[in-house]
Coordinates of N, CA, C and O in Angstrom, one line a residue:
X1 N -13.6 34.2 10.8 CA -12.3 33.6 10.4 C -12.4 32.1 10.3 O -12.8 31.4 11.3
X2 N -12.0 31.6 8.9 CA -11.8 30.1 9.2 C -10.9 29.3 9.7 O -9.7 29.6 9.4
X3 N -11.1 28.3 10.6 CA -10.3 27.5 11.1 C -10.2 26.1 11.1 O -11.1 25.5 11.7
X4 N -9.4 25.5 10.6 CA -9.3 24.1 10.5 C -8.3 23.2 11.5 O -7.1 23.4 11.7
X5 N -9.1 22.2 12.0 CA -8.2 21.9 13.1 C -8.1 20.3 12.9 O -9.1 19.8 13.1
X6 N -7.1 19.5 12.5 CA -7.2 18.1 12.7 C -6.7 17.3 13.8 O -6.1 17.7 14.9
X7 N -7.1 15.9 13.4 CA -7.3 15.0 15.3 C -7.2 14.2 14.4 O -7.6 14.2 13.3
X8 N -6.4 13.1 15.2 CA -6.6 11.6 15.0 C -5.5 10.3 14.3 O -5.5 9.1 14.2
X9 N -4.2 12.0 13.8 CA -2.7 10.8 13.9 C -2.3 10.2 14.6 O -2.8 10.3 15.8
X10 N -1.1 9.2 14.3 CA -0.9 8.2 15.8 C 0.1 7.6 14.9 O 0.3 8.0 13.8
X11 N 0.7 6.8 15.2 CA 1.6 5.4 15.1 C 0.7 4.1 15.0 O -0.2 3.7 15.7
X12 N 1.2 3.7 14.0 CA 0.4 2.6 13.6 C 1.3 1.5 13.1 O 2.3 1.9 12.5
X13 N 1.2 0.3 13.1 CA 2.1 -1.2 12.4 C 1.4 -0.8 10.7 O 0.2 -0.6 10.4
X14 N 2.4 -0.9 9.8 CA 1.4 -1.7 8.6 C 0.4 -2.4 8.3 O 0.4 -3.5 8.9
X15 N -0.5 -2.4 7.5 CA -1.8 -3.1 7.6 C -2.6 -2.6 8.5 O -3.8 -2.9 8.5
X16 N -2.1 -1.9 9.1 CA -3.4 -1.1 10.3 C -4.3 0.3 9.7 O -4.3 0.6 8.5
X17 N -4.7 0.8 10.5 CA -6.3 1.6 10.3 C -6.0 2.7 11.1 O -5.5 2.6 12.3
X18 N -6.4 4.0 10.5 CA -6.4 5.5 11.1 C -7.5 5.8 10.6 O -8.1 5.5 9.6
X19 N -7.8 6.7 11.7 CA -8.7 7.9 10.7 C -8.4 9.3 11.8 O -8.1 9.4 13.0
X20 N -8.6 10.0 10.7 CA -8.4 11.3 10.4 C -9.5 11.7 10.9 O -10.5 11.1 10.6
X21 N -9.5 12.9 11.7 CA -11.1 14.0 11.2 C -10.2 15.9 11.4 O -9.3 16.3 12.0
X22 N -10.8 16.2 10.8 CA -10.9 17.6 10.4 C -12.0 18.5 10.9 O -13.0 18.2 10.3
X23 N -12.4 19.5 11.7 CA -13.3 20.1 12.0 C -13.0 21.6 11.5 O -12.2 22.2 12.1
X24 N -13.7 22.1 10.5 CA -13.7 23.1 9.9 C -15.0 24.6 11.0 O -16.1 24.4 11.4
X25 N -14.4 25.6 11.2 CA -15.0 26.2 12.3 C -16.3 27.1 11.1 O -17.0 27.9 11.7
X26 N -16.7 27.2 9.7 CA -16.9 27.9 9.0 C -17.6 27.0 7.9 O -16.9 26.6 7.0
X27 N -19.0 26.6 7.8 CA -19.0 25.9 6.4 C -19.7 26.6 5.5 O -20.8 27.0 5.8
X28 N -19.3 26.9 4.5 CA -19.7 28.4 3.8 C -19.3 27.9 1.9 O -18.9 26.7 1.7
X29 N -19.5 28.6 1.0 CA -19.4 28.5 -0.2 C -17.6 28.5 -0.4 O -17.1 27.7 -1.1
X30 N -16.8 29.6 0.3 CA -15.4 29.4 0.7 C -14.6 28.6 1.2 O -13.3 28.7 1.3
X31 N -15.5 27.4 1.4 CA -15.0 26.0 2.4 C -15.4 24.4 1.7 O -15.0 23.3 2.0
X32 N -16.4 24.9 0.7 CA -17.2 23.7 0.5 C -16.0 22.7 -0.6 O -16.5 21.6 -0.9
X33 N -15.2 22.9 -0.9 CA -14.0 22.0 -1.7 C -13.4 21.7 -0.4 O -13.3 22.6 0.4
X34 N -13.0 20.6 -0.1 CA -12.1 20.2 1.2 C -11.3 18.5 0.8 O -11.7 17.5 0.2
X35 N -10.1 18.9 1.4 CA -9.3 18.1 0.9 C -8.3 17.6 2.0 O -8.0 18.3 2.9
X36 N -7.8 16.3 1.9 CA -6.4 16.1 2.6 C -5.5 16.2 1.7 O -5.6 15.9 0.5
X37 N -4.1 16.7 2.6 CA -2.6 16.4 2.1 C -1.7 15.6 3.0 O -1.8 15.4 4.2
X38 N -0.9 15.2 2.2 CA 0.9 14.9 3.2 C 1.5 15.5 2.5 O 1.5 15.9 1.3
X39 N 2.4 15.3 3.8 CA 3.6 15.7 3.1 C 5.0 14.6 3.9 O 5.1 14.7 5.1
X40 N 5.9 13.9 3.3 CA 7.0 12.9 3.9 C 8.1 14.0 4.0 O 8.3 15.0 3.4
X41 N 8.9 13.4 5.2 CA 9.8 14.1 5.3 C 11.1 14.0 3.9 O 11.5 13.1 3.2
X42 N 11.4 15.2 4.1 CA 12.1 15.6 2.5 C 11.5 15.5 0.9 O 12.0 15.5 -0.3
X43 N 10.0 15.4 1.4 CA 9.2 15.5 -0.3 C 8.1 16.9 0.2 O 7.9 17.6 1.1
X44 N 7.7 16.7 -1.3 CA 7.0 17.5 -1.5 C 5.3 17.3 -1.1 O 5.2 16.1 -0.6
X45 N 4.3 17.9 -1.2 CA 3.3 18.2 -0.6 C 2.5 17.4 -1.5 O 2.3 17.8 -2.6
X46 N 2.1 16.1 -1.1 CA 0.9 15.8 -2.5 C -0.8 16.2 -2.0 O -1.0 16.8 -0.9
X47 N -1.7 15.8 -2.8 CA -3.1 15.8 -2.2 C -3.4 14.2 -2.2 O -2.7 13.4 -2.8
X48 N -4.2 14.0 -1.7 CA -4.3 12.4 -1.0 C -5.9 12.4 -1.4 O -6.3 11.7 -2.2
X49 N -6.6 13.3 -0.7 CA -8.2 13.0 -1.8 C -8.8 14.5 -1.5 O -8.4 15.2 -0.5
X50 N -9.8 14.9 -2.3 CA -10.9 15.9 -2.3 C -12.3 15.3 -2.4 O -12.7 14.3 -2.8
X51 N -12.8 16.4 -1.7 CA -14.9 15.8 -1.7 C -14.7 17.6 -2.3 O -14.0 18.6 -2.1
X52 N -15.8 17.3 -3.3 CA -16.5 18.3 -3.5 C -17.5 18.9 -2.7 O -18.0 18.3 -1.7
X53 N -17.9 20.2 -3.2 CA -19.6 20.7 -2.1 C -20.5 19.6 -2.4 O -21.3 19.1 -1.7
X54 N -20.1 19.3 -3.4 CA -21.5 18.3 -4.2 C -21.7 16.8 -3.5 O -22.7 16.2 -3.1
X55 N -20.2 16.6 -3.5 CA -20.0 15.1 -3.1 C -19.2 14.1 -3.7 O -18.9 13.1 -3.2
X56 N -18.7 14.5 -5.3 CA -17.6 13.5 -5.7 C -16.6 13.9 -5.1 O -16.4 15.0 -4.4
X57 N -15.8 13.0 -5.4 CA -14.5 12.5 -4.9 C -13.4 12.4 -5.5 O -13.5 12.4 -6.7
X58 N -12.4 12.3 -5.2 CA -11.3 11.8 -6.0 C -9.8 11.8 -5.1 O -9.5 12.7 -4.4
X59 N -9.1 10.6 -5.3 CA -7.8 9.9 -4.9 C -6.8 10.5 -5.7 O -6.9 11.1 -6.8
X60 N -6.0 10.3 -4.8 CA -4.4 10.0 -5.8 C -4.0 8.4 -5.6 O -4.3 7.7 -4.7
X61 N -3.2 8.2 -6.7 CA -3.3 6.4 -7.1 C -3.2 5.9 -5.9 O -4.0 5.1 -5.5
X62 N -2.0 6.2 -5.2 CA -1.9 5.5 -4.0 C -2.4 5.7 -2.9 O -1.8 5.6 -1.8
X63 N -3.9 5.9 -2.9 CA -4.8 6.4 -2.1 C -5.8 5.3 -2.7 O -6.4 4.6 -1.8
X64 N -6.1 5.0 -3.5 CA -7.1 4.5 -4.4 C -7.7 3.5 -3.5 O -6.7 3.2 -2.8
X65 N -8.4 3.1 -3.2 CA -8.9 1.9 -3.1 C -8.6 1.3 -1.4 O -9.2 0.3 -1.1
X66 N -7.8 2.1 -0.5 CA -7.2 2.2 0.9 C -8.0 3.1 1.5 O -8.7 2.8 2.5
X67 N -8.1 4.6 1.0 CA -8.4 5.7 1.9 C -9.8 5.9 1.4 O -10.4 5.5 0.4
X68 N -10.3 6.5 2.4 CA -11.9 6.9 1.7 C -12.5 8.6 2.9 O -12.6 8.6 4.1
X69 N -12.8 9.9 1.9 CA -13.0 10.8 2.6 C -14.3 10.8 2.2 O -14.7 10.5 1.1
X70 N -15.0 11.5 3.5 CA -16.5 12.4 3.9 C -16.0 13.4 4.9 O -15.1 13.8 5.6
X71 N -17.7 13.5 4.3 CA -17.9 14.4 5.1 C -19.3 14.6 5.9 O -20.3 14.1 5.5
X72 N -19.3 15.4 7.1 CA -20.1 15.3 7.5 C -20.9 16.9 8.1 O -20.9 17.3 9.2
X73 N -21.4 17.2 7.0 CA -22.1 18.8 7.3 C -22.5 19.1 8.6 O -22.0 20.1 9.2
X74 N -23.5 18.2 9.2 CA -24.1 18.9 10.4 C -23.1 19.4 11.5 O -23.3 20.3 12.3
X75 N -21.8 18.4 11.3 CA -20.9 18.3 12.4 C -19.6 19.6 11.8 O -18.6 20.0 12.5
X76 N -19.7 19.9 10.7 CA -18.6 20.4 10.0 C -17.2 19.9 10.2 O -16.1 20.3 10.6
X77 N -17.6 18.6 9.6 CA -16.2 17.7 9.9 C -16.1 17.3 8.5 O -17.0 17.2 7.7
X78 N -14.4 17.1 8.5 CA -13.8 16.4 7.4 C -13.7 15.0 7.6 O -14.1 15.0 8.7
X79 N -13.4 13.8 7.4 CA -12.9 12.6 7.5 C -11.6 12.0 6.5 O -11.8 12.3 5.3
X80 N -10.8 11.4 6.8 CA -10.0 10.5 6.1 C -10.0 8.8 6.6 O -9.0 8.5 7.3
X81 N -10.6 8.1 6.4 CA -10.3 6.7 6.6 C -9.5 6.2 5.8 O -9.8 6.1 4.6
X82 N -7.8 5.7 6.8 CA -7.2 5.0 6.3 C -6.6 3.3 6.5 O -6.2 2.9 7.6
X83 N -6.7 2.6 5.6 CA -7.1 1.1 5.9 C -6.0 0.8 5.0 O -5.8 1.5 4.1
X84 N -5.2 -0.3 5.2 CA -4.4 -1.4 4.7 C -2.7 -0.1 4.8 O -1.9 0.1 3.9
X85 N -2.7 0.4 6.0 CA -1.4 1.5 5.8 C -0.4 1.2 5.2 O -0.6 0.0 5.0
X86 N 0.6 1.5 4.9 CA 2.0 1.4 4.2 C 3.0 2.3 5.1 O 2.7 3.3 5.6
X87 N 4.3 1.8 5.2 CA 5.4 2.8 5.6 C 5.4 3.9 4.9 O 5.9 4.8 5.5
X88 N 4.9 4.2 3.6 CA 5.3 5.1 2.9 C 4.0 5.9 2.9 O 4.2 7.0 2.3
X89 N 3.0 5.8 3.4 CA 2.3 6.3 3.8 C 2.6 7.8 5.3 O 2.0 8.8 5.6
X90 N 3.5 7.3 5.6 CA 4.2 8.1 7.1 C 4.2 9.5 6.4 O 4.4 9.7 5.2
X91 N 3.8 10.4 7.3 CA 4.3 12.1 7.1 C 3.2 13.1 7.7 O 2.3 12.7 8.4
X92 N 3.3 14.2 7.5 CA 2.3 15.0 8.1 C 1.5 15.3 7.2 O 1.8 15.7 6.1
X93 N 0.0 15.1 7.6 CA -1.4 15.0 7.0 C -1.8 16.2 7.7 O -1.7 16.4 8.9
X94 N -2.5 17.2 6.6 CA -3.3 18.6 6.6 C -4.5 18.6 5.8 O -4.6 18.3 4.6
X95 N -5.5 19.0 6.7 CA -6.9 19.3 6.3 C -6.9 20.6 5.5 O -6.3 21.5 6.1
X96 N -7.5 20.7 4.1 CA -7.2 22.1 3.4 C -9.3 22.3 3.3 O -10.1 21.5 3.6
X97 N -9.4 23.5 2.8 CA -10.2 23.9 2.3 C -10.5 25.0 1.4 O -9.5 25.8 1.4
X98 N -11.7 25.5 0.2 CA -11.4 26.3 -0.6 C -13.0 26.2 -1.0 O -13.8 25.4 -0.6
X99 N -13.0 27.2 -2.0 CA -14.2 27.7 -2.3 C -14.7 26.5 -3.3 O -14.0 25.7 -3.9
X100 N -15.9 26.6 -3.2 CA -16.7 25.0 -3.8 C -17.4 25.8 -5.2 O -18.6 25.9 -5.3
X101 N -16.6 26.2 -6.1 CA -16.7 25.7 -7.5 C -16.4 24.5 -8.3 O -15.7 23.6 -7.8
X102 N -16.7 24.4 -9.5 CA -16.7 23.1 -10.0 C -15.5 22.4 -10.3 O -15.2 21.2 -10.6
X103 N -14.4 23.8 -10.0 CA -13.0 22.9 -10.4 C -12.2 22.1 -9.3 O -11.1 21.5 -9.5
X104 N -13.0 22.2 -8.1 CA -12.6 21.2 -7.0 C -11.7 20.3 -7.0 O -10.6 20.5 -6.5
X105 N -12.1 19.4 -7.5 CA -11.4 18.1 -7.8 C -10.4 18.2 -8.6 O -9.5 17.4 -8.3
X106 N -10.2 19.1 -9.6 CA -8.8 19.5 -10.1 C -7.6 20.5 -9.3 O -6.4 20.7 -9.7
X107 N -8.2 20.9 -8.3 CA -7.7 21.8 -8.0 C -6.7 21.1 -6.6 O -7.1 20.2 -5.8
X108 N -5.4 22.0 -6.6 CA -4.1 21.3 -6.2 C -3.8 22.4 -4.8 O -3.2 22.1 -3.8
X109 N -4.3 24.0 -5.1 CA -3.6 24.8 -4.0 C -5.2 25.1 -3.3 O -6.2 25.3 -4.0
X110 N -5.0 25.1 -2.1 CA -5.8 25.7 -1.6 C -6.0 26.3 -0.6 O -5.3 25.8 0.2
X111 N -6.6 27.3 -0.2 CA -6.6 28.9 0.7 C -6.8 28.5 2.0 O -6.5 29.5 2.7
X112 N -7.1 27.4 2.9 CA -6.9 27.7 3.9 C -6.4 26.1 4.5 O -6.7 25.1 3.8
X113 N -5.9 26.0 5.5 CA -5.6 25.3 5.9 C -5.1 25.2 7.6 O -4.7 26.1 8.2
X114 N -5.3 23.6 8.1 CA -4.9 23.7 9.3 C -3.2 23.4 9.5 O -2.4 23.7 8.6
X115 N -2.7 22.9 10.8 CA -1.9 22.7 11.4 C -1.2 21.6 11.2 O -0.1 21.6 11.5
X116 N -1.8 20.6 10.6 CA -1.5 18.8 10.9 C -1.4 18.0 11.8 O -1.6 18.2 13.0
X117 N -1.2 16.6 11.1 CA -1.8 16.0 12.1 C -0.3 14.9 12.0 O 0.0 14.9 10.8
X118 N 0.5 14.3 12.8 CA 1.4 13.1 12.2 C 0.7 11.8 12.2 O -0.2 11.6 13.0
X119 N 1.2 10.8 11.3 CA 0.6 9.6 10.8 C 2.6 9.1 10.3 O 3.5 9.4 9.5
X120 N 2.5 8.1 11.4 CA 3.6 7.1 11.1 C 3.0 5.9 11.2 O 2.0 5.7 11.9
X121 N 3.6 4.9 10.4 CA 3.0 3.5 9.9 C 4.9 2.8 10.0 O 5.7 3.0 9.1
X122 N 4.9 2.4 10.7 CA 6.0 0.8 10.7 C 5.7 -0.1 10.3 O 4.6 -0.7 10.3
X123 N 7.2 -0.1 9.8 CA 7.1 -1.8 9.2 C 7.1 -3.0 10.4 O 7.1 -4.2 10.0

């Protein structure tokens, strides 16, 4: 059974630094797409970045150039480092995972997922 568990929200001032980690209990061809989400209160669910099995990457804009995810196989951990935060950054952050075909990085729903993690950022 897969299980994903995240660690490492908190309260943070603007301009400050989180990180995220994700420990996935399963790393398998079923797991190898892994992704964070938020979600703000009263919106909808975005994805914030994906790693492929392979290793590319990919942001959403307002991720770009702030957050940066790995990964780290031996440990079966996910990561999110986040740097220069925003208030609008605030909401509940979920580690997802999904089978590691090539459409990874396009890909928006995914089959398993943890619990979350909260991440508030004040102004």
């Amino acid at each position: 059974q897969v299980q994903l568990v995240e660690s490492g929200g908190g309260s943070v001032q603007a301009g400050g630094s989180l990180r995220l980690s994700c420990t996935v209990s399963v790393y398998s061809y079923n797991t190898q797409c892994m992704g964070w989400f938020r979600q703000a209160p009263g919106k909808g669910r975005e994805r914030v970045a994906a790693i492929a099995g392979s290793g590319p990457t990919t942001y959403a804009g307002s991720a770009k150039g702030r957050f940066t995810i790995s990964r780290d196989i031996t440990k079966n951990t996910l990561s999110l480092q986040m740097d220069s935060l925003k208030p609008e950054d605030t909401g509940m952050y979920y580690c997802a995972a999904d089978r590691g075909d090539d459409t990874c990085l396009s890909r928006f729903e995914f089959f398993y997922w943890g619990q979350g993690t909260q991440v508030t950022v004040s102004s």
